[in-house]
Amino acid sequence: DSPNREDEPLLADKERQAVNILVDLFERRAPVSFYEGEPLKALATLAYSDINHLQLSAATAFSEISEMDARPVSREALEPILYLLQSPDIKVQHSASAALGNLAVNVENKLLIVRMGGLEPLIRQMLSPNIDAQINSVGCITNLATADENKMRIAKSGALLPLIRLARSREIRVQRNAAGALLNMTHSIEHRQQLIAAGAVPVLVELLTSDDPELQYYVTTALSNIAVDEGSRQLLRDTQPSLVDSLIHFVQTSTTKVQCQAILTLRNLASDEEYQLQIIKAGGLDSLLPQLQSGYDLLVVSASACLRNLSIHPDNEEPILNSGVLPLLVNLITQSGNDEVQCHVISALRNLVANNEADKTPFAEAGLFDHMKIVLSDPRSSEVVIGEMAAALSVFVLDESLWPYILSSGFLELLVPLTRSHIVELQYNACATISSLAGKASESSDACSRLAQVWDKPEGGMQSYLAAFLAVDEGMDPLLRSVAIWTVMMLLESESPDLVQLVLAHPSIIKNIDKIAQMGSLSEADARLSAYTSDGGLRSSRAFDGDGYGPEDGDLGDEHDDDDDIYQRLESMAQDVVALVQNLDR
């Protein structure tokens, strides 16, 4: 007699009609969207039913449909699924979370699920003792965590602690999903710090003992991301003494993709001096060398990047060279065909030369300059690779055993066109290398001859870029101007009649240096130009070392000279050139 009893037949009729509609649709197998219109209305009727088996049917249908069709859906389509997610029946929860996980592969759905409050019931499912509920809920959060907008909400929702706990589950599927979710939370420094604060680091390192390659991949990738941050590396160094050994073990034994991530983690750790030494002492070098010869590009990229960082520490120079890696690195300059590998390899070689007090002839004998010349001569070489090559040459040319090889190999003809690059750093390194070779003209007749040959060619030759850099206008980088003045000074001091005559006969070079010598402080517009590198360090050439104009020996240009120092140096050099010309005239 109650109103509820009067409603029961009506509700039963609706449910019966909904079941019939769905049975008919499934039997016909006709293409239809269950996320809108009559099909969605029928599914929603079952989802909101008080009858448990009808709710389970709706949840199961949503799960199966979404597995085949994960298109963007509306709020109306998600509402019944989120309602089913809160059912007390674990089977209904399981199917509803599976449906959400399937739909959460779509970016729009990821955002909408979280905006509609989907995190709270998923977290409750994570806390369930039921393994299937854990697998599906954590899997869904893993997918949701790939959207940047969701990461902060996940971090603030209280999901991190349950995820970390489930990463220690005895069920491998739960572990994988939890580790995947933690990995997806490591793509920004803010979220990495939240994970660290929640205690994720010891758990991730502990999981390195797993034999499961998929879990190994998630964990090594997460640790690689965490190791990007200096503070996190300090934490790892202070609290995780087994980390390096575990990573080296993976490099030797695991699958290719795990090897790549383990090496990249070592690479990131090797941003710190302590880890640079520790990795070598732990046998990391022996593990890296075979990967440099892999047929898999990503392994070669990872290994060469790691070696680049390891080569920074002076104490690592001897073990690296004693490993026999030099010919391999040299050959990779041309054999890899990969820009990243080429950059990493040439940078590693540059570090090894800079850190090496011994005779560098073995570098040349290994074919270093032959391979570099091939790359610099190839019009297909990228600007990034050319830039690394020019930077390396500016270091190699400072070595007494290497500069003759650079001179005799014909690099001057390749460097002159680079002085016209639109990249200032590339211009500067090309000019610095030429300047260093000009400094050898006073002791080498071959240097005099080769410098004279490139005075007006190719592409206008040395005289063209020297004149351009010395033009007194408001637009010239002061460091380029300084290296130009220095180069002119070296040519005049060479005592080569040919070089001296070429410089003095030029219509503007000496005239403009004379103007610079008389200008005192150059224009404020000049002073505001790019005298500094992007990281705040003064660009400097070791070509000036020990001669009173440049940094002291061993100074890599980290000092922060103010603008006045730069222009005082320019003026002083210009005045010295003017005095030198006057002496020559006498």
Coordinates of C-alpha atoms in Angstrom, one line a residue:
D1 CA 0.0 0.0 0.0
S2 CA 3.0 2.3 0.4
P3 CA 4.2 4.6 -2.4
N4 CA 7.3 2.5 -2.8
R5 CA 5.3 -0.6 -3.6
E6 CA 3.3 1.3 -6.2
D7 CA 6.6 2.3 -7.9
E8 CA 8.0 -1.3 -8.0
P9 CA 6.1 -2.5 -11.1
L10 CA 7.2 0.7 -13.0
L11 CA 10.8 0.2 -12.0
A12 CA 10.6 -3.4 -12.9
D13 CA 9.2 -2.6 -16.3
K14 CA 12.0 -0.1 -17.0
E15 CA 14.6 -2.6 -16.0
R16 CA 12.9 -5.3 -18.1
Q17 CA 12.8 -3.0 -21.1
A18 CA 16.4 -2.0 -20.6
V19 CA 17.5 -5.7 -20.5
N20 CA 15.5 -6.4 -23.7
I21 CA 17.0 -3.4 -25.5
L22 CA 20.5 -4.5 -24.6
V23 CA 20.0 -8.1 -25.4
D24 CA 18.6 -7.1 -28.8
L25 CA 21.6 -4.8 -29.5
F26 CA 24.2 -7.4 -28.5
E27 CA 22.5 -10.1 -30.5
R28 CA 22.3 -8.0 -33.6
R29 CA 26.0 -7.1 -33.3
A30 CA 25.2 -3.9 -35.3
P31 CA 27.6 -1.0 -35.0
V32 CA 26.2 1.2 -32.2
S33 CA 27.5 3.6 -29.6
F34 CA 26.7 2.5 -26.1
Y35 CA 27.8 5.9 -24.7
E36 CA 24.8 7.9 -25.9
G37 CA 21.1 7.7 -26.7
E38 CA 18.9 4.7 -25.9
P39 CA 21.8 2.2 -25.4
L40 CA 23.3 4.4 -22.7
K41 CA 19.9 5.0 -21.1
A42 CA 19.4 1.2 -20.9
L43 CA 22.8 0.6 -19.3
A44 CA 22.2 3.5 -16.9
T45 CA 18.9 2.0 -15.9
L46 CA 20.6 -1.3 -14.9
A47 CA 23.5 0.6 -13.2
Y48 CA 21.1 2.5 -10.9
S49 CA 18.9 -0.5 -10.2
D50 CA 18.7 -1.8 -6.6
I51 CA 19.0 -5.3 -7.9
N52 CA 22.7 -6.5 -7.6
H53 CA 22.8 -8.8 -10.6
L54 CA 21.5 -6.0 -12.9
Q55 CA 24.3 -3.7 -11.6
L56 CA 26.8 -6.4 -12.2
S57 CA 25.4 -6.8 -15.8
A58 CA 25.8 -3.1 -16.4
A59 CA 29.3 -3.0 -15.0
T60 CA 30.3 -6.0 -17.1
A61 CA 28.8 -4.5 -20.2
F62 CA 30.7 -1.2 -19.6
S63 CA 33.9 -3.1 -19.1
E64 CA 33.6 -5.2 -22.3
I65 CA 32.3 -2.3 -24.4
S66 CA 35.1 0.0 -23.3
E67 CA 37.7 -2.6 -24.0
M68 CA 36.7 -2.4 -27.7
D69 CA 35.7 1.3 -27.8
A70 CA 37.6 3.8 -25.8
R71 CA 36.4 6.9 -27.5
P72 CA 35.9 10.3 -25.7
V73 CA 32.7 10.1 -23.7
S74 CA 30.4 12.5 -22.0
R75 CA 29.7 13.1 -18.3
E76 CA 26.4 11.3 -18.8
A77 CA 28.3 8.2 -19.9
L78 CA 30.8 8.3 -17.0
E79 CA 28.2 9.0 -14.3
P80 CA 26.8 5.4 -14.1
I81 CA 30.3 3.9 -14.2
L82 CA 31.4 6.1 -11.3
Y83 CA 28.2 5.1 -9.5
L84 CA 28.9 1.4 -10.0
L85 CA 32.5 2.0 -8.7
Q86 CA 31.0 2.7 -5.3
S87 CA 29.0 -0.5 -5.1
P88 CA 29.6 -2.7 -2.0
D89 CA 29.9 -5.7 -4.4
I90 CA 33.5 -6.4 -5.2
K91 CA 32.6 -7.9 -8.6
V92 CA 30.7 -4.7 -9.6
Q93 CA 33.6 -2.6 -8.4
H94 CA 36.1 -4.7 -10.3
S95 CA 34.2 -4.4 -13.7
A96 CA 33.5 -0.7 -13.2
S97 CA 37.2 0.1 -12.5
A98 CA 38.2 -2.0 -15.5
A99 CA 35.8 0.2 -17.6
L100 CA 37.3 3.4 -16.2
G101 CA 40.8 2.1 -16.9
N102 CA 39.9 1.3 -20.5
L103 CA 38.4 4.7 -21.1
A104 CA 41.3 6.4 -19.3
V105 CA 43.6 5.7 -22.2
N106 CA 41.9 8.7 -23.9
V107 CA 43.2 12.1 -22.9
E108 CA 39.8 13.8 -22.7
N109 CA 38.4 10.9 -20.6
K110 CA 41.4 11.0 -18.2
L111 CA 40.7 14.6 -17.3
L112 CA 37.0 14.2 -17.1
I113 CA 37.2 11.1 -14.8
V114 CA 39.3 13.1 -12.2
R115 CA 37.2 16.2 -12.5
M116 CA 34.1 14.1 -11.7
G117 CA 35.6 12.8 -8.5
G118 CA 36.8 9.4 -9.8
L119 CA 40.0 9.4 -7.7
E120 CA 38.3 8.9 -4.3
P121 CA 36.5 5.6 -5.1
L122 CA 39.6 4.3 -6.9
I123 CA 41.7 5.0 -3.8
R124 CA 39.2 3.1 -1.7
Q125 CA 39.5 0.1 -4.1
M126 CA 43.3 0.3 -3.8
L127 CA 42.9 -0.3 -0.1
S128 CA 40.7 -3.4 -0.8
P129 CA 42.2 -6.8 0.1
N130 CA 40.9 -8.1 -3.2
I131 CA 43.7 -8.6 -5.7
D132 CA 41.5 -8.0 -8.8
A133 CA 40.2 -4.7 -7.3
Q134 CA 43.8 -3.6 -6.6
I135 CA 44.9 -4.5 -10.1
N136 CA 42.2 -2.6 -11.8
S137 CA 42.1 0.5 -9.6
V138 CA 45.9 0.9 -9.7
G139 CA 45.9 0.3 -13.4
C140 CA 43.3 3.0 -13.8
I141 CA 45.3 5.5 -11.7
T142 CA 48.3 4.6 -13.8
N143 CA 46.5 5.8 -16.9
L144 CA 45.1 8.8 -15.2
A145 CA 48.5 9.9 -14.1
T146 CA 49.8 10.3 -17.6
A147 CA 47.9 13.6 -17.9
D148 CA 49.8 16.6 -16.4
E149 CA 46.6 18.2 -15.0
N150 CA 45.8 15.0 -13.0
K151 CA 49.2 14.5 -11.4
M152 CA 48.8 17.2 -8.8
R153 CA 45.3 16.0 -7.9
I154 CA 46.6 12.5 -7.6
A155 CA 49.4 13.6 -5.3
K156 CA 47.0 15.6 -3.1
S157 CA 44.4 12.9 -3.1
G158 CA 46.3 10.6 -0.7
A159 CA 47.0 8.1 -3.5
L160 CA 50.8 8.0 -3.2
L161 CA 51.0 6.1 0.1
P162 CA 48.7 3.3 -1.1
L163 CA 50.6 3.1 -4.4
I164 CA 53.9 2.8 -2.6
R165 CA 52.5 0.1 -0.4
L166 CA 51.0 -1.8 -3.3
A167 CA 54.4 -1.6 -5.1
R168 CA 55.5 -4.1 -2.5
S169 CA 52.6 -6.5 -3.2
R170 CA 53.3 -10.2 -3.6
E171 CA 51.1 -10.1 -6.7
I172 CA 53.3 -9.1 -9.7
R173 CA 50.4 -7.6 -11.6
V174 CA 49.7 -5.2 -8.7
Q175 CA 53.4 -4.4 -8.4
R176 CA 53.6 -3.6 -12.1
N177 CA 50.6 -1.3 -12.1
A178 CA 51.7 0.4 -8.9
A179 CA 55.2 0.9 -10.2
G180 CA 53.8 2.2 -13.5
A181 CA 51.7 4.8 -11.6
L182 CA 54.7 5.9 -9.6
L183 CA 56.7 6.2 -12.8
N184 CA 54.0 8.5 -14.3
M185 CA 54.4 10.7 -11.3
T186 CA 58.1 11.3 -11.9
H187 CA 57.9 13.6 -14.9
S188 CA 58.2 16.9 -13.0
I189 CA 60.4 18.0 -10.2
E190 CA 57.4 18.9 -8.0
H191 CA 55.9 15.5 -8.2
R192 CA 59.2 13.8 -7.8
Q193 CA 59.7 15.6 -4.5
Q194 CA 56.2 14.6 -3.4
L195 CA 57.1 10.9 -4.1
I196 CA 60.4 11.2 -2.3
A197 CA 58.6 12.8 0.7
A198 CA 56.1 9.9 0.7
G199 CA 58.9 7.4 0.9
A200 CA 59.0 6.0 -2.6
V201 CA 62.8 5.9 -3.1
P202 CA 63.6 2.9 -0.8
V203 CA 60.8 1.0 -2.3
L204 CA 61.8 1.6 -5.9
V205 CA 65.4 0.6 -5.1
E206 CA 64.2 -2.5 -3.3
L207 CA 62.2 -3.4 -6.4
L208 CA 65.5 -3.6 -8.4
T209 CA 65.8 -7.1 -7.0
S210 CA 62.8 -8.2 -9.0
D211 CA 63.3 -10.7 -11.8
D212 CA 60.3 -9.3 -13.8
P213 CA 61.6 -7.3 -16.8
E214 CA 58.4 -5.1 -17.0
L215 CA 58.8 -4.2 -13.3
Q216 CA 62.5 -3.6 -13.8
Y217 CA 61.7 -1.2 -16.7
Y218 CA 59.2 0.9 -14.7
V219 CA 61.5 1.1 -11.7
T220 CA 64.7 2.0 -13.6
T221 CA 62.8 4.6 -15.6
A222 CA 61.4 6.2 -12.4
L223 CA 64.8 6.2 -10.8
S224 CA 66.3 7.7 -13.9
N225 CA 63.8 10.6 -13.7
I226 CA 64.4 11.1 -10.0
A227 CA 68.2 11.2 -10.5
V228 CA 67.7 14.3 -12.7
D229 CA 67.6 16.5 -9.6
E230 CA 70.7 17.3 -7.7
G231 CA 69.1 17.0 -4.3
S232 CA 67.6 13.6 -5.2
R233 CA 71.0 12.4 -6.3
Q234 CA 72.4 13.4 -3.0
L235 CA 69.6 11.5 -1.2
L236 CA 70.3 8.4 -3.4
R237 CA 74.0 8.6 -2.6
D238 CA 73.5 9.0 1.1
T239 CA 70.8 6.3 1.5
Q240 CA 71.0 3.8 -1.3
P241 CA 74.5 2.2 -1.4
S242 CA 73.4 -0.7 -3.5
L243 CA 71.9 1.4 -6.3
V244 CA 74.9 1.5 -8.6
D245 CA 75.6 -2.2 -8.4
S246 CA 72.0 -3.1 -9.1
L247 CA 71.9 -0.9 -12.2
I248 CA 75.2 -2.3 -13.5
H249 CA 73.8 -5.8 -13.0
F250 CA 70.8 -4.8 -15.2
V251 CA 73.1 -3.5 -17.9
Q252 CA 74.8 -6.9 -18.0
T253 CA 71.8 -9.1 -17.8
S254 CA 68.4 -7.6 -18.5
T255 CA 66.3 -6.9 -21.6
T256 CA 67.3 -4.2 -24.0
K257 CA 64.8 -1.7 -22.9
V258 CA 65.8 -2.2 -19.2
Q259 CA 69.4 -2.0 -20.2
C260 CA 68.7 1.4 -21.8
Q261 CA 67.0 2.8 -18.7
A262 CA 69.6 1.4 -16.3
I263 CA 72.3 3.1 -18.4
L264 CA 70.3 6.4 -18.5
T265 CA 70.0 6.2 -14.7
L266 CA 73.7 5.8 -14.4
R267 CA 74.1 8.7 -16.8
N268 CA 72.0 11.0 -14.7
L269 CA 73.7 9.8 -11.5
A270 CA 77.1 10.6 -13.2
S271 CA 76.2 14.3 -13.3
D272 CA 77.8 14.2 -9.8
E273 CA 81.6 13.8 -9.2
E274 CA 81.1 11.2 -6.5
Y275 CA 79.0 9.0 -8.8
Q276 CA 81.4 9.5 -11.7
L277 CA 84.1 7.8 -9.6
Q278 CA 81.8 5.2 -8.0
I279 CA 80.4 3.9 -11.3
I280 CA 83.9 3.4 -12.7
K281 CA 85.1 1.7 -9.5
A282 CA 82.0 -0.6 -9.5
G283 CA 82.9 -1.9 -13.0
G284 CA 80.4 0.2 -14.9
L285 CA 82.9 0.8 -17.7
D286 CA 83.1 -3.0 -18.5
S287 CA 79.3 -3.1 -18.8
L288 CA 79.1 0.0 -21.0
L289 CA 81.7 -0.9 -23.7
P290 CA 79.7 -3.8 -25.2
Q291 CA 76.6 -1.6 -25.4
L292 CA 78.6 0.9 -27.6
Q293 CA 78.9 -1.8 -30.2
S294 CA 75.2 -2.8 -30.0
G295 CA 73.1 -2.9 -33.2
Y296 CA 70.3 -1.2 -31.2
D297 CA 70.5 2.6 -31.6
L298 CA 69.0 3.5 -28.2
L299 CA 71.6 1.3 -26.4
V300 CA 74.4 3.1 -28.2
V301 CA 72.9 6.5 -27.4
S302 CA 72.5 5.6 -23.8
A303 CA 75.9 4.2 -23.4
S304 CA 77.7 7.1 -25.2
A305 CA 75.7 9.6 -23.1
C306 CA 76.8 7.8 -19.9
L307 CA 80.4 7.6 -21.0
R308 CA 80.3 11.4 -21.8
N309 CA 79.4 12.1 -18.2
L310 CA 81.9 9.6 -16.8
S311 CA 84.7 11.2 -18.9
I312 CA 84.2 14.6 -17.1
H313 CA 86.2 13.5 -14.0
P314 CA 90.0 13.7 -14.5
D315 CA 90.5 10.6 -12.4
N316 CA 88.5 8.6 -14.8
E317 CA 90.6 9.5 -17.8
E318 CA 93.2 6.7 -17.2
P319 CA 90.8 3.8 -16.7
I320 CA 88.7 4.9 -19.7
L321 CA 91.6 5.1 -22.0
N322 CA 93.1 1.9 -20.6
S323 CA 89.9 0.1 -21.4
G324 CA 90.7 0.2 -25.1
V325 CA 87.6 2.3 -25.9
L326 CA 89.4 5.0 -27.9
P327 CA 89.2 3.4 -31.4
L328 CA 85.6 2.5 -30.7
L329 CA 84.7 6.1 -29.8
V330 CA 86.6 7.5 -32.8
N331 CA 84.8 5.1 -35.2
L332 CA 81.4 6.0 -33.8
I333 CA 81.9 9.6 -35.0
T334 CA 81.2 8.4 -38.5
Q335 CA 79.7 5.0 -38.2
S336 CA 76.8 5.7 -35.9
G337 CA 74.8 7.8 -38.2
N338 CA 73.0 9.2 -35.1
D339 CA 73.3 12.8 -34.1
E340 CA 73.0 12.1 -30.4
V341 CA 75.7 9.4 -30.5
Q342 CA 78.0 11.7 -32.5
C343 CA 77.6 14.6 -30.0
H344 CA 78.1 12.4 -27.0
V345 CA 81.2 10.7 -28.4
I346 CA 82.9 13.8 -29.6
S347 CA 82.2 15.4 -26.2
A348 CA 83.6 12.4 -24.4
L349 CA 86.8 12.6 -26.5
R350 CA 87.0 16.3 -25.8
N351 CA 86.8 15.6 -22.0
L352 CA 89.4 12.9 -22.3
V353 CA 91.8 15.2 -24.1
A354 CA 91.2 18.1 -21.7
N355 CA 91.8 15.8 -18.7
N356 CA 94.8 14.0 -20.1
E357 CA 98.3 15.2 -19.3
A358 CA 100.0 12.5 -21.3
D359 CA 100.8 12.5 -24.9
K360 CA 97.7 12.8 -27.0
T361 CA 99.2 11.4 -30.2
P362 CA 97.2 8.1 -29.8
F363 CA 94.0 10.2 -30.4
A364 CA 95.3 11.3 -33.8
E365 CA 96.7 7.9 -34.6
A366 CA 93.3 6.4 -33.9
G367 CA 91.9 8.5 -36.8
L368 CA 90.2 11.1 -34.8
F369 CA 90.7 14.0 -37.2
D370 CA 90.0 11.9 -40.3
H371 CA 86.6 11.0 -38.9
M372 CA 85.9 14.6 -37.7
K373 CA 86.8 15.9 -41.1
I374 CA 84.3 13.5 -42.8
V375 CA 81.5 14.8 -40.6
L376 CA 82.4 18.5 -41.0
S377 CA 82.6 18.1 -44.8
D378 CA 79.2 16.3 -45.0
P379 CA 76.4 18.9 -45.9
R380 CA 74.0 16.5 -44.2
S381 CA 75.6 16.9 -40.8
S382 CA 73.3 18.7 -38.4
E383 CA 74.1 22.1 -36.8
V384 CA 74.2 20.5 -33.4
V385 CA 76.8 17.9 -34.5
I386 CA 78.8 20.6 -36.3
G387 CA 78.7 22.7 -33.1
E388 CA 80.1 19.9 -31.0
M389 CA 82.8 19.3 -33.5
A390 CA 83.8 23.0 -33.5
A391 CA 83.8 23.1 -29.7
A392 CA 86.0 19.9 -29.6
L393 CA 88.5 21.4 -32.1
S394 CA 88.8 24.5 -30.0
V395 CA 90.1 22.3 -27.2
F396 CA 92.1 19.8 -29.3
V397 CA 94.0 22.7 -31.0
L398 CA 95.4 23.8 -27.6
D399 CA 97.3 20.5 -27.2
E400 CA 100.9 20.6 -28.5
S401 CA 100.7 17.1 -29.9
L402 CA 97.4 17.6 -31.7
W403 CA 97.5 21.0 -33.3
P404 CA 99.8 19.9 -36.1
Y405 CA 97.3 17.2 -37.1
I406 CA 94.5 19.8 -37.2
L407 CA 96.6 22.1 -39.3
S408 CA 97.8 19.4 -41.8
S409 CA 94.4 17.8 -42.1
G410 CA 92.9 20.9 -43.8
F411 CA 90.5 22.0 -41.1
L412 CA 91.2 25.7 -41.8
E413 CA 89.2 25.4 -45.1
L414 CA 86.3 23.9 -43.1
L415 CA 86.4 26.3 -40.2
V416 CA 86.4 29.6 -42.2
P417 CA 82.8 29.1 -43.5
L418 CA 81.6 28.3 -39.9
T419 CA 82.6 31.8 -38.8
R420 CA 79.5 32.9 -40.8
S421 CA 77.2 30.7 -38.8
H422 CA 74.0 32.2 -37.3
I423 CA 74.9 30.4 -34.1
V424 CA 77.3 32.7 -32.1
E425 CA 78.8 29.8 -30.0
L426 CA 79.7 28.0 -33.2
Q427 CA 81.2 31.1 -34.7
Y428 CA 83.2 31.7 -31.6
N429 CA 84.6 28.1 -31.5
A430 CA 85.5 28.2 -35.2
C431 CA 87.3 31.6 -34.7
A432 CA 89.0 30.5 -31.6
T433 CA 90.5 27.4 -33.3
I434 CA 91.7 29.5 -36.2
S435 CA 93.2 32.0 -33.7
S436 CA 95.0 29.2 -31.9
L437 CA 96.5 28.0 -35.3
A438 CA 97.5 31.6 -36.0
G439 CA 99.4 31.6 -32.8
K440 CA 101.5 28.8 -34.2
A441 CA 102.5 30.8 -37.3
S442 CA 105.6 32.2 -35.5
E443 CA 107.0 28.7 -35.1
S444 CA 105.6 26.8 -38.1
S445 CA 106.2 27.7 -41.8
D446 CA 103.4 25.3 -42.6
A447 CA 101.0 27.3 -40.5
C448 CA 102.1 30.5 -42.2
S449 CA 101.5 28.9 -45.6
R450 CA 98.1 27.4 -44.8
L451 CA 96.8 30.6 -43.1
A452 CA 97.8 32.6 -46.2
Q453 CA 95.9 30.2 -48.4
V454 CA 92.7 30.8 -46.5
W455 CA 93.1 34.6 -46.3
D456 CA 90.5 35.3 -49.0
K457 CA 88.9 31.9 -49.6
P458 CA 86.7 29.9 -49.1
E459 CA 83.7 32.2 -48.8
G460 CA 85.7 35.4 -48.4
G461 CA 88.3 33.7 -46.2
M462 CA 89.8 35.0 -42.9
Q463 CA 89.9 38.6 -44.0
S464 CA 86.1 38.6 -44.5
Y465 CA 85.2 37.5 -41.0
L466 CA 88.0 39.5 -39.4
A467 CA 86.8 42.7 -41.1
A468 CA 83.1 41.9 -40.1
F469 CA 84.0 41.3 -36.5
L470 CA 86.1 44.4 -36.2
A471 CA 83.6 46.8 -37.8
V472 CA 82.8 49.4 -35.1
D473 CA 79.0 49.2 -34.9
E474 CA 76.3 48.4 -32.4
G475 CA 75.7 44.8 -33.1
M476 CA 78.9 42.8 -32.8
D477 CA 79.4 40.3 -30.0
P478 CA 82.4 41.6 -28.0
L479 CA 83.8 38.1 -27.6
L480 CA 83.9 37.6 -31.4
R481 CA 85.5 41.0 -31.6
S482 CA 88.1 40.1 -29.0
V483 CA 89.1 36.9 -30.8
A484 CA 89.4 38.8 -34.1
I485 CA 91.8 41.3 -32.5
W486 CA 93.8 38.5 -31.0
T487 CA 94.0 36.6 -34.3
V488 CA 95.3 39.8 -36.1
M489 CA 97.9 40.2 -33.3
M490 CA 99.1 36.6 -33.9
L491 CA 99.3 37.1 -37.6
L492 CA 101.4 40.2 -37.2
E493 CA 103.7 38.6 -34.6
S494 CA 104.3 35.6 -36.9
E495 CA 107.0 37.6 -38.7
S496 CA 105.8 36.0 -41.9
P497 CA 106.1 38.6 -44.6
D498 CA 103.2 37.2 -46.5
L499 CA 100.8 37.2 -43.5
V500 CA 102.0 40.6 -42.3
Q501 CA 101.5 42.1 -45.8
L502 CA 98.0 40.6 -46.1
V503 CA 96.9 42.1 -42.8
L504 CA 98.4 45.6 -43.4
A505 CA 97.1 45.8 -46.9
H506 CA 93.5 45.2 -45.9
P507 CA 91.4 48.4 -46.3
S508 CA 89.7 48.2 -42.9
I509 CA 91.1 45.7 -40.4
I510 CA 93.9 47.9 -38.9
K511 CA 91.8 51.1 -39.3
N512 CA 89.0 49.6 -37.2
I513 CA 91.4 48.2 -34.6
D514 CA 92.8 51.7 -34.3
K515 CA 89.3 53.1 -33.7
I516 CA 88.7 50.5 -31.0
A517 CA 91.9 51.4 -29.3
Q518 CA 90.8 55.0 -29.1
M519 CA 87.2 54.4 -28.1
G520 CA 87.7 53.7 -24.4
S521 CA 84.5 52.1 -23.3
L522 CA 82.4 51.0 -26.2
S523 CA 78.8 51.8 -26.6
E524 CA 76.2 50.7 -24.1
A525 CA 74.4 48.9 -26.8
D526 CA 77.4 46.7 -27.4
A527 CA 77.7 46.2 -23.7
R528 CA 74.3 44.7 -23.5
L529 CA 75.0 42.1 -26.2
S530 CA 75.7 38.4 -25.6
A531 CA 79.0 38.5 -23.8
Y532 CA 77.8 35.6 -21.7
T533 CA 76.7 32.1 -22.4
S534 CA 73.1 31.0 -21.6
D535 CA 74.3 29.6 -18.2
G536 CA 75.8 32.8 -17.1
G537 CA 79.5 31.9 -17.7
L538 CA 81.7 34.1 -19.8
R539 CA 82.5 32.5 -23.2
S540 CA 86.3 32.3 -23.3
S541 CA 89.0 30.7 -25.5
R542 CA 91.9 29.0 -23.9
A543 CA 93.8 30.5 -26.9
F544 CA 94.3 33.6 -24.6
D545 CA 95.6 31.7 -21.6
G546 CA 98.8 32.9 -20.1
D547 CA 99.1 35.9 -22.3
G548 CA 97.5 38.5 -20.0
Y549 CA 94.2 38.9 -22.0
G550 CA 92.2 35.8 -21.1
P551 CA 91.4 33.6 -18.1
E552 CA 94.0 32.0 -16.0
D553 CA 95.2 28.5 -16.9
G554 CA 92.6 25.9 -15.9
D555 CA 89.8 28.5 -15.8
L556 CA 87.0 27.2 -18.0
G557 CA 85.2 30.5 -18.3
D558 CA 83.0 30.4 -15.2
E559 CA 83.9 33.8 -13.9
H560 CA 81.4 36.6 -14.2
D561 CA 83.5 39.5 -15.6
D562 CA 81.5 42.7 -15.7
D563 CA 81.1 44.5 -19.0
D564 CA 83.9 47.0 -18.2
D565 CA 86.4 44.2 -17.9
I566 CA 85.5 42.9 -21.3
Y567 CA 85.8 46.2 -23.0
Q568 CA 89.0 47.2 -21.1
R569 CA 90.5 44.0 -22.4
L570 CA 89.3 44.8 -26.0
E571 CA 90.8 48.3 -25.7
S572 CA 94.1 47.0 -24.3
M573 CA 94.5 44.4 -27.0
A574 CA 93.6 46.9 -29.7
Q575 CA 96.2 49.3 -28.4
D576 CA 98.8 46.5 -28.4
V577 CA 98.0 45.8 -32.1
V578 CA 98.4 49.5 -33.0
A579 CA 101.8 49.6 -31.2
L580 CA 102.8 46.5 -33.1
V581 CA 101.9 48.0 -36.4
Q582 CA 103.8 51.1 -35.6
N583 CA 106.9 49.1 -34.8
L584 CA 106.5 47.2 -38.1
D585 CA 106.3 50.5 -40.0
R586 CA 109.6 51.6 -38.5

